[in-house]
CSV table of C-alpha atoms and ligand atoms in Angstrom, one decimal:
chain,number,residue,atom,x,y,z
U,47,MET,CA,0.0,0.0,0.0
U,48,HIS,CA,1.4,3.4,-1.1
U,49,ASP,CA,1.1,6.8,0.6
U,50,PRO,CA,-0.8,9.0,-1.8
U,51,ILE,CA,1.4,11.4,-3.8
U,52,PRO,CA,1.1,14.8,-2.0
U,53,THR,CA,-0.5,17.6,-4.0
U,54,THR,CA,0.1,21.3,-4.4
U,55,SER,CA,-2.2,24.0,-5.8
U,56,PHE,CA,-1.8,26.5,-8.6
U,57,PRO,CA,-3.1,30.1,-8.0
U,58,ASP,CA,-6.4,29.2,-9.7
U,59,GLY,CA,-7.0,26.4,-7.1
U,60,ARG,CA,-6.3,23.4,-9.4
U,61,LYS,CA,-4.4,20.7,-7.5
U,62,VAL,CA,-1.6,18.6,-9.0
U,63,PRO,CA,0.6,15.9,-7.6
U,64,VAL,CA,4.1,17.1,-6.5
U,65,LEU,CA,5.7,14.4,-8.6
U,66,GLY,CA,5.1,14.5,-12.3
U,67,GLN,CA,6.9,13.3,-15.4
U,68,GLY,CA,9.3,15.0,-17.8
U,69,THR,CA,9.8,14.2,-21.5
U,70,TRP,CA,13.0,15.9,-22.7
U,71,ARG,CA,14.8,13.6,-25.1
U,72,MET,CA,11.6,11.5,-25.7
U,73,GLY,CA,10.3,11.3,-29.3
U,74,GLU,CA,13.8,11.5,-30.8
U,75,ASN,CA,14.2,7.8,-31.7
U,76,HIS,CA,11.4,5.8,-33.1
U,77,ILE,CA,13.0,2.6,-31.7
U,78,LYS,CA,12.4,3.9,-28.2
U,79,ALA,CA,8.9,5.3,-28.8
U,80,ALA,CA,6.9,2.3,-27.6
U,81,ALA,CA,8.9,2.1,-24.3
U,82,GLU,CA,8.5,5.9,-23.8
U,83,ILE,CA,4.7,5.7,-24.2
U,84,ARG,CA,4.6,2.7,-21.9
U,85,SER,CA,6.6,4.5,-19.3
U,86,LEU,CA,4.4,7.6,-19.4
U,87,GLN,CA,1.3,5.4,-19.1
U,88,ALA,CA,2.7,3.5,-16.2
U,89,GLY,CA,3.5,6.8,-14.5
U,90,ILE,CA,-0.1,8.0,-15.0
U,91,ASP,CA,-1.4,4.7,-13.6
U,92,LEU,CA,0.7,5.4,-10.6
U,93,GLY,CA,-0.6,8.9,-10.0
U,94,MET,CA,2.1,10.9,-11.7
U,95,THR,CA,-0.5,12.6,-13.8
U,96,LEU,CA,1.3,15.9,-14.5
U,97,ILE,CA,3.2,15.6,-17.7
U,98,ASP,CA,5.8,18.2,-18.8
U,99,THR,CA,6.7,18.6,-22.4
U,100,ALA,CA,7.8,21.4,-24.9
U,101,GLU,CA,7.6,22.1,-28.6
U,102,MET,CA,11.4,22.0,-28.5
U,103,TYR,CA,11.7,18.4,-27.4
U,104,GLY,CA,12.4,16.3,-30.4
U,105,ASP,CA,11.0,19.1,-32.5
U,106,GLY,CA,7.5,18.1,-31.5
U,107,GLY,CA,8.4,14.5,-31.2
U,108,ALA,CA,8.0,14.5,-27.4
U,109,GLU,CA,4.5,16.1,-27.7
U,110,ARG,CA,3.5,13.4,-30.2
U,111,ILE,CA,4.7,10.7,-27.7
U,112,VAL,CA,2.6,12.4,-24.9
U,113,GLY,CA,-0.4,12.5,-27.3
U,114,GLU,CA,-0.1,8.8,-27.8
U,115,ALA,CA,0.3,8.1,-24.1
U,116,ILE,CA,-2.8,10.1,-23.2
U,117,LYS,CA,-5.1,8.9,-25.9
U,118,GLY,CA,-8.5,8.1,-24.4
U,119,ARG,CA,-7.5,9.5,-21.0
U,120,ARG,CA,-6.9,13.2,-21.5
U,121,ASP,CA,-9.0,14.1,-18.5
U,122,GLU,CA,-6.7,12.1,-16.1
U,123,VAL,CA,-3.7,14.3,-16.9
U,124,PHE,CA,-2.5,17.8,-16.3
U,125,LEU,CA,-0.6,18.8,-19.5
U,126,VAL,CA,2.3,21.3,-19.4
U,127,SER,CA,4.0,22.5,-22.6
U,128,LYS,CA,6.3,25.4,-23.6
U,129,VAL,CA,6.7,27.9,-26.3
U,130,LEU,CA,10.2,28.5,-27.6
U,131,PRO,CA,11.4,32.2,-27.0
U,132,SER,CA,12.0,32.4,-30.8
U,133,ASN,CA,8.3,31.9,-31.4
U,134,ALA,CA,7.1,34.0,-28.4
U,135,SER,CA,5.8,37.0,-30.3
U,136,ARG,CA,2.1,37.7,-30.1
U,137,SER,CA,1.1,35.8,-33.2
U,138,GLY,CA,4.0,33.3,-33.0
U,139,THR,CA,2.9,32.1,-29.5
U,140,ILE,CA,-0.6,31.5,-30.7
U,141,ALA,CA,0.6,29.6,-33.8
U,142,ALA,CA,3.0,27.5,-31.6
U,143,CYS,CA,0.2,26.6,-29.2
U,144,GLU,CA,-2.0,25.5,-32.0
U,145,ARG,CA,0.8,23.2,-33.3
U,146,SER,CA,1.4,21.8,-29.8
U,147,LEU,CA,-2.4,21.1,-29.4
U,148,LYS,CA,-2.3,19.2,-32.7
U,149,TYR,CA,0.7,17.1,-31.7
U,150,LEU,CA,-0.7,16.5,-28.3
U,151,GLY,CA,-4.1,15.5,-29.8
U,152,THR,CA,-6.0,17.7,-27.4
U,153,ASP,CA,-8.0,20.9,-27.4
U,154,ARG,CA,-6.4,22.4,-24.3
U,155,ILE,CA,-3.1,22.7,-22.5
U,156,ASP,CA,-3.4,23.0,-18.7
U,157,LEU,CA,-0.3,25.1,-18.3
U,158,TYR,CA,1.6,26.8,-21.0
U,159,LEU,CA,5.1,28.2,-20.3
U,160,LEU,CA,7.6,30.5,-21.9
U,161,HIS,CA,10.6,28.2,-22.1
U,162,TRP,CA,13.1,31.0,-21.4
U,163,ARG,CA,13.4,34.7,-22.0
U,164,GLY,CA,14.2,35.8,-25.5
U,165,VAL,CA,14.0,38.9,-27.6
U,166,TYR,CA,10.2,39.5,-27.6
U,167,PRO,CA,8.9,41.9,-24.9
U,168,LEU,CA,7.3,40.0,-22.0
U,169,ALA,CA,4.2,42.2,-22.5
U,170,GLU,CA,3.7,40.7,-26.0
U,171,THR,CA,4.0,37.1,-24.9
U,172,VAL,CA,1.7,37.6,-21.9
U,173,ALA,CA,-0.9,39.3,-24.2
U,174,ALA,CA,-0.7,36.1,-26.4
U,175,PHE,CA,-1.0,33.8,-23.3
U,176,GLU,CA,-4.1,35.8,-22.1
U,177,THR,CA,-5.7,35.5,-25.6
U,178,LEU,CA,-5.1,31.7,-25.6
U,179,LYS,CA,-6.6,31.6,-22.1
U,180,ALA,CA,-9.7,33.6,-23.0
U,181,GLY,CA,-10.1,31.2,-26.0
U,182,GLY,CA,-9.9,28.1,-23.8
U,183,LYS,CA,-6.8,26.8,-25.5
U,184,ILE,CA,-4.8,27.0,-22.3
U,185,ALA,CA,-6.1,27.0,-18.7
U,186,ALA,CA,-3.1,28.9,-17.3
U,187,TRP,CA,0.3,30.2,-18.2
U,188,GLY,CA,3.7,30.5,-16.6
U,189,VAL,CA,7.4,30.9,-17.3
U,190,SER,CA,10.6,28.9,-17.1
U,191,ASN,CA,14.2,29.8,-16.2
U,192,PHE,CA,13.1,33.1,-14.7
U,193,ASP,CA,15.2,34.5,-11.8
U,194,ILE,CA,13.7,37.1,-9.3
U,195,ASP,CA,14.6,40.1,-11.5
U,196,ASP,CA,12.7,38.5,-14.4
U,197,MET,CA,9.8,37.7,-12.2
U,198,GLU,CA,9.7,41.2,-10.9
U,199,GLU,CA,9.7,42.6,-14.5
U,200,LEU,CA,7.0,40.2,-15.4
U,201,GLU,CA,4.8,41.4,-12.5
U,202,SER,CA,5.1,44.9,-13.9
U,203,VAL,CA,3.6,44.1,-17.4
U,204,PRO,CA,-0.2,44.1,-17.9
U,205,ASN,CA,-1.7,40.8,-16.6
U,206,GLY,CA,1.9,39.7,-15.6
U,207,ARG,CA,0.6,38.8,-12.1
U,208,ASN,CA,-1.4,36.0,-13.6
U,209,VAL,CA,1.8,33.9,-13.8
U,210,ALA,CA,0.9,30.5,-12.5
U,211,ALA,CA,4.3,28.8,-12.3
U,212,ASN,CA,8.1,29.1,-12.7
U,213,GLN,CA,9.9,26.1,-13.9
U,214,VAL,CA,13.6,26.1,-13.0
U,215,LEU,CA,16.6,23.9,-12.4
U,216,TYR,CA,16.4,22.6,-8.8
U,217,ASN,CA,17.8,19.5,-7.2
U,218,LEU,CA,19.9,18.4,-4.2
U,219,ALA,CA,23.1,19.4,-5.9
U,220,ARG,CA,21.8,22.8,-7.1
U,221,ARG,CA,19.9,24.5,-4.3
U,222,GLY,CA,20.6,28.1,-5.2
U,223,ILE,CA,16.9,29.1,-5.6
U,224,GLU,CA,16.3,28.2,-1.9
U,225,TYR,CA,18.0,31.6,-1.0
U,226,ASP,CA,15.5,33.9,-2.7
U,227,LEU,CA,13.5,32.7,-5.7
U,228,LEU,CA,11.8,29.8,-4.0
U,229,PRO,CA,10.6,31.9,-1.0
U,230,TRP,CA,9.6,34.7,-3.4
U,231,CYS,CA,7.4,32.3,-5.4
U,232,ARG,CA,6.1,30.7,-2.3
U,233,ASP,CA,5.0,34.1,-0.9
U,234,ARG,CA,2.9,34.6,-4.0
U,235,GLY,CA,1.5,31.1,-4.1
U,236,VAL,CA,3.3,30.4,-7.4
U,237,PRO,CA,4.5,26.8,-7.5
U,238,VAL,CA,8.0,26.1,-8.6
U,239,MET,CA,8.5,23.2,-11.0
U,240,ALA,CA,11.9,21.6,-10.4
U,241,TYR,CA,13.4,20.5,-13.6
U,242,SER,CA,16.3,18.0,-13.9
U,243,PRO,CA,15.5,16.8,-10.3
U,244,LEU,CA,18.1,14.0,-10.7
U,245,ASP,CA,20.5,16.5,-12.3
U,246,GLU,CA,20.0,14.7,-15.6
U,247,GLY,CA,21.1,11.5,-13.9
U,248,ARG,CA,24.4,12.8,-12.5
U,249,LEU,CA,23.2,12.8,-8.9
U,250,LEU,CA,22.7,9.1,-9.0
U,251,HIS,CA,26.5,8.6,-9.0
U,252,ASN,CA,27.1,10.8,-6.0
U,253,ALA,CA,28.8,8.7,-3.3
U,254,ASP,CA,27.2,10.6,-0.4
U,255,LEU,CA,23.7,10.1,-1.9
U,256,ILE,CA,24.5,6.4,-2.6
U,257,HIS,CA,25.4,6.1,1.1
U,258,ILE,CA,22.2,7.8,2.4
U,259,ALA,CA,20.1,5.7,0.0
U,260,LYS,CA,21.5,2.5,1.4
U,261,ALA,CA,20.6,3.6,4.9
U,262,HIS,CA,17.0,4.1,3.7
U,263,GLN,CA,16.9,0.9,1.7
U,264,ALA,CA,16.1,3.2,-1.2
U,265,THR,CA,17.8,4.2,-4.4
U,266,PRO,CA,19.7,7.5,-4.9
U,267,ALA,CA,16.9,8.6,-7.3
U,268,GLN,CA,14.3,8.0,-4.6
U,269,VAL,CA,16.3,10.0,-2.0
U,270,ALA,CA,16.7,12.9,-4.5
U,271,LEU,CA,13.0,13.0,-5.3
U,272,ALA,CA,12.0,12.5,-1.6
U,273,PHE,CA,14.1,15.6,-0.8
U,274,LEU,CA,12.2,17.7,-3.3
U,275,LYS,CA,8.9,16.3,-1.9
U,276,SER,CA,9.9,17.8,1.5
U,277,ARG,CA,10.0,21.3,0.0
U,278,PRO,CA,6.5,22.9,0.0
U,279,GLY,CA,5.2,24.4,-3.2
U,280,VAL,CA,7.7,22.3,-5.4
U,281,ILE,CA,6.6,19.9,-8.2
U,282,SER,CA,9.4,17.7,-9.5
U,283,ILE,CA,9.3,16.2,-13.0
U,284,PRO,CA,11.9,13.5,-13.4
U,285,LYS,CA,12.1,12.0,-16.9
U,286,THR,CA,12.4,8.3,-17.5
U,287,GLY,CA,11.8,6.2,-20.6
U,288,SER,CA,11.3,3.0,-18.5
U,289,ALA,CA,8.1,1.9,-16.8
U,290,GLU,CA,10.2,0.2,-14.1
U,291,ARG,CA,12.0,3.4,-13.2
U,292,ALA,CA,8.8,5.3,-13.3
U,293,ARG,CA,7.6,2.9,-10.5
U,294,GLU,CA,10.8,3.4,-8.6
U,295,ASN,CA,10.4,7.2,-8.8
U,296,ARG,CA,6.8,7.0,-7.6
U,297,ASP,CA,7.9,4.8,-4.6
U,298,ALA,CA,10.1,7.7,-3.5
U,299,MET,CA,6.9,9.4,-2.2
U,300,ASP,CA,6.8,6.7,0.5
U,301,ILE,CA,10.0,8.1,2.0
U,302,HIS,CA,9.6,10.6,4.9
U,303,PHE,CA,12.7,12.3,6.2
U,304,THR,CA,13.0,13.2,9.9
U,305,ALA,CA,14.4,16.6,10.8
U,306,GLU,CA,17.7,15.0,11.6
U,307,GLU,CA,17.9,13.3,8.2
U,308,LEU,CA,17.1,16.6,6.5
U,309,ALA,CA,19.9,18.2,8.5
U,310,GLU,CA,22.2,15.4,7.4
U,311,LEU,CA,21.3,16.1,3.7
U,312,ASP,CA,22.0,19.9,4.4
U,313,GLU,CA,25.5,19.0,5.5
U,314,LEU,CA,26.2,16.9,2.5
U,315,PHE,CA,24.4,19.2,0.0
U,316,PRO,CA,24.6,22.6,1.6
U,317,PRO,CA,21.8,25.1,1.0
U,318,PRO,CA,23.0,28.5,-0.3
U,319,ARG,CA,24.2,31.2,2.1
U,320,ARG,CA,24.0,34.1,-0.4
U,321,LYS,CA,22.3,35.0,-3.7
U,322,MET,CA,23.3,32.7,-6.5
U,323,ARG,CA,22.6,33.4,-10.1
U,324,LEU,CA,19.9,31.0,-11.4
U,325,GLU,CA,21.5,28.0,-13.0
U,326,VAL,CA,20.2,26.9,-16.3
U,327,ILE,CA,20.6,23.7,-18.3
J,642,NAP,P1,16.3,14.3,-14.8
J,642,NAP,O1,14.9,14.0,-14.8
J,642,NAP,O2,17.0,14.9,-13.7
J,642,NAP,O3,17.1,13.0,-15.2
J,642,NAP,C1,16.8,12.2,-16.3
J,642,NAP,C2,17.8,11.1,-16.4
J,642,NAP,O4,17.7,10.3,-15.3
J,642,NAP,C3,17.5,10.2,-17.6
J,642,NAP,O5,18.8,9.8,-18.1
J,642,NAP,C4,16.8,8.9,-17.0
J,642,NAP,O6,17.2,7.8,-17.8
J,642,NAP,C5,17.4,8.9,-15.6
J,642,NAP,N1,16.5,8.4,-14.6
J,642,NAP,C6,15.2,8.7,-14.4
J,642,NAP,N2,14.7,8.0,-13.3
J,642,NAP,C7,15.7,7.2,-12.9
J,642,NAP,C8,15.8,6.2,-11.9
J,642,NAP,N3,14.8,6.0,-11.1
J,642,NAP,N4,17.0,5.5,-11.8
J,642,NAP,C9,18.0,5.8,-12.6
J,642,NAP,N5,18.0,6.7,-13.6
J,642,NAP,C10,16.8,7.4,-13.7
J,642,NAP,O7,16.6,15.2,-16.1
J,642,NAP,P2,15.8,16.0,-17.2
J,642,NAP,O8,15.2,15.1,-18.2
J,642,NAP,O9,16.8,17.1,-17.7
J,642,NAP,O10,14.7,16.8,-16.4
J,642,NAP,C11,13.4,16.4,-16.2
J,642,NAP,C12,12.4,17.1,-17.1
J,642,NAP,O11,12.4,18.5,-16.8
J,642,NAP,C13,12.7,17.1,-18.5
J,642,NAP,O12,12.5,15.8,-19.1
J,642,NAP,C14,11.9,18.2,-19.0
J,642,NAP,O13,10.5,17.8,-19.1
J,642,NAP,C15,12.1,19.3,-17.9
J,642,NAP,N6,13.2,20.2,-18.2
J,642,NAP,C16,12.9,21.5,-18.4
J,642,NAP,C17,13.9,22.4,-18.7
J,642,NAP,C18,13.5,23.9,-18.9
J,642,NAP,O14,14.4,24.6,-19.4
J,642,NAP,N7,12.3,24.2,-18.6
J,642,NAP,C19,15.3,22.0,-18.8
J,642,NAP,C20,15.6,20.7,-18.5
J,642,NAP,C21,14.5,19.7,-18.3
J,642,NAP,P3,16.0,6.8,-18.3
J,642,NAP,O15,15.1,7.6,-19.2
J,642,NAP,O16,16.9,5.8,-19.1
J,642,NAP,O17,15.4,6.2,-17.1
């Protein structure tokens, strides 16, 4: 029997599990497609119903994989996709969203993000997001790779305060956002989506993490994900193309750290003591 996956809420009140599924590098190789679809479906079955994708991933290939995985079960999932900065003009954002909807095989995206800042003024992208929202094509919009100064600038443009999420690099080995960005978002009820929660797999070879995992009869991936679960307002989105590893990641939600264990993690993976520039992959 599993503990349920904890949930967190977006500003509009919609609840999502704090553990979802990433899709970067999916949809790039047709030989892997069937396993990727199975992995996403296994994840949905296990409650990891938030799926993160982007028009960039596999040039639409990842969105197509997601579309296959959610066929006949659209209402079970919370879909997140992203517009590339180079497409983020007023008309370009709308055209990009239409393409994503087609690849995903759906008529709405639950959360649509600006992948990172580009040349188009934020006001223009936000205006396009609001048009998409008014037309029912997206339910909410947010940003990705935005540090505090970007978030503050965003707040100053018309409707900029409607931002529903910020997706940034965050994992045990990269805790810089804990100093300021994470509390800033928390204060405003804006969830942070932690991308690369396993540091693209690099964390799994960390000797300290391997040691702690053994003590918990868990795997390093599970400890890394359980750590993120312990942070309020954070949604992590590990990517795996294997149904077995999707199960392993889900089982991480059964790990509960004591205050002493969290302090031990702080010693091995120290939280920031000063402002650190937002890291980006
Ligand atoms: P990640 O989730 O930290 O790590 C993925 C790697 O870990 C893959 O090689 C995967 O291999 C492996 N893995 C997953 N679960 C595992 C387990 N239980 N045991 C061992 N290995 C495991 O890295 P990520 O894909 O960079 O980040 C996650 C998601 O965040 C992305 O897929 C994407 O949706 C999003 N993202 C967003 C941005 C942005 O700019 N907004 C940037 C990067 C990522 P297998 O597939 O072989 O299991």
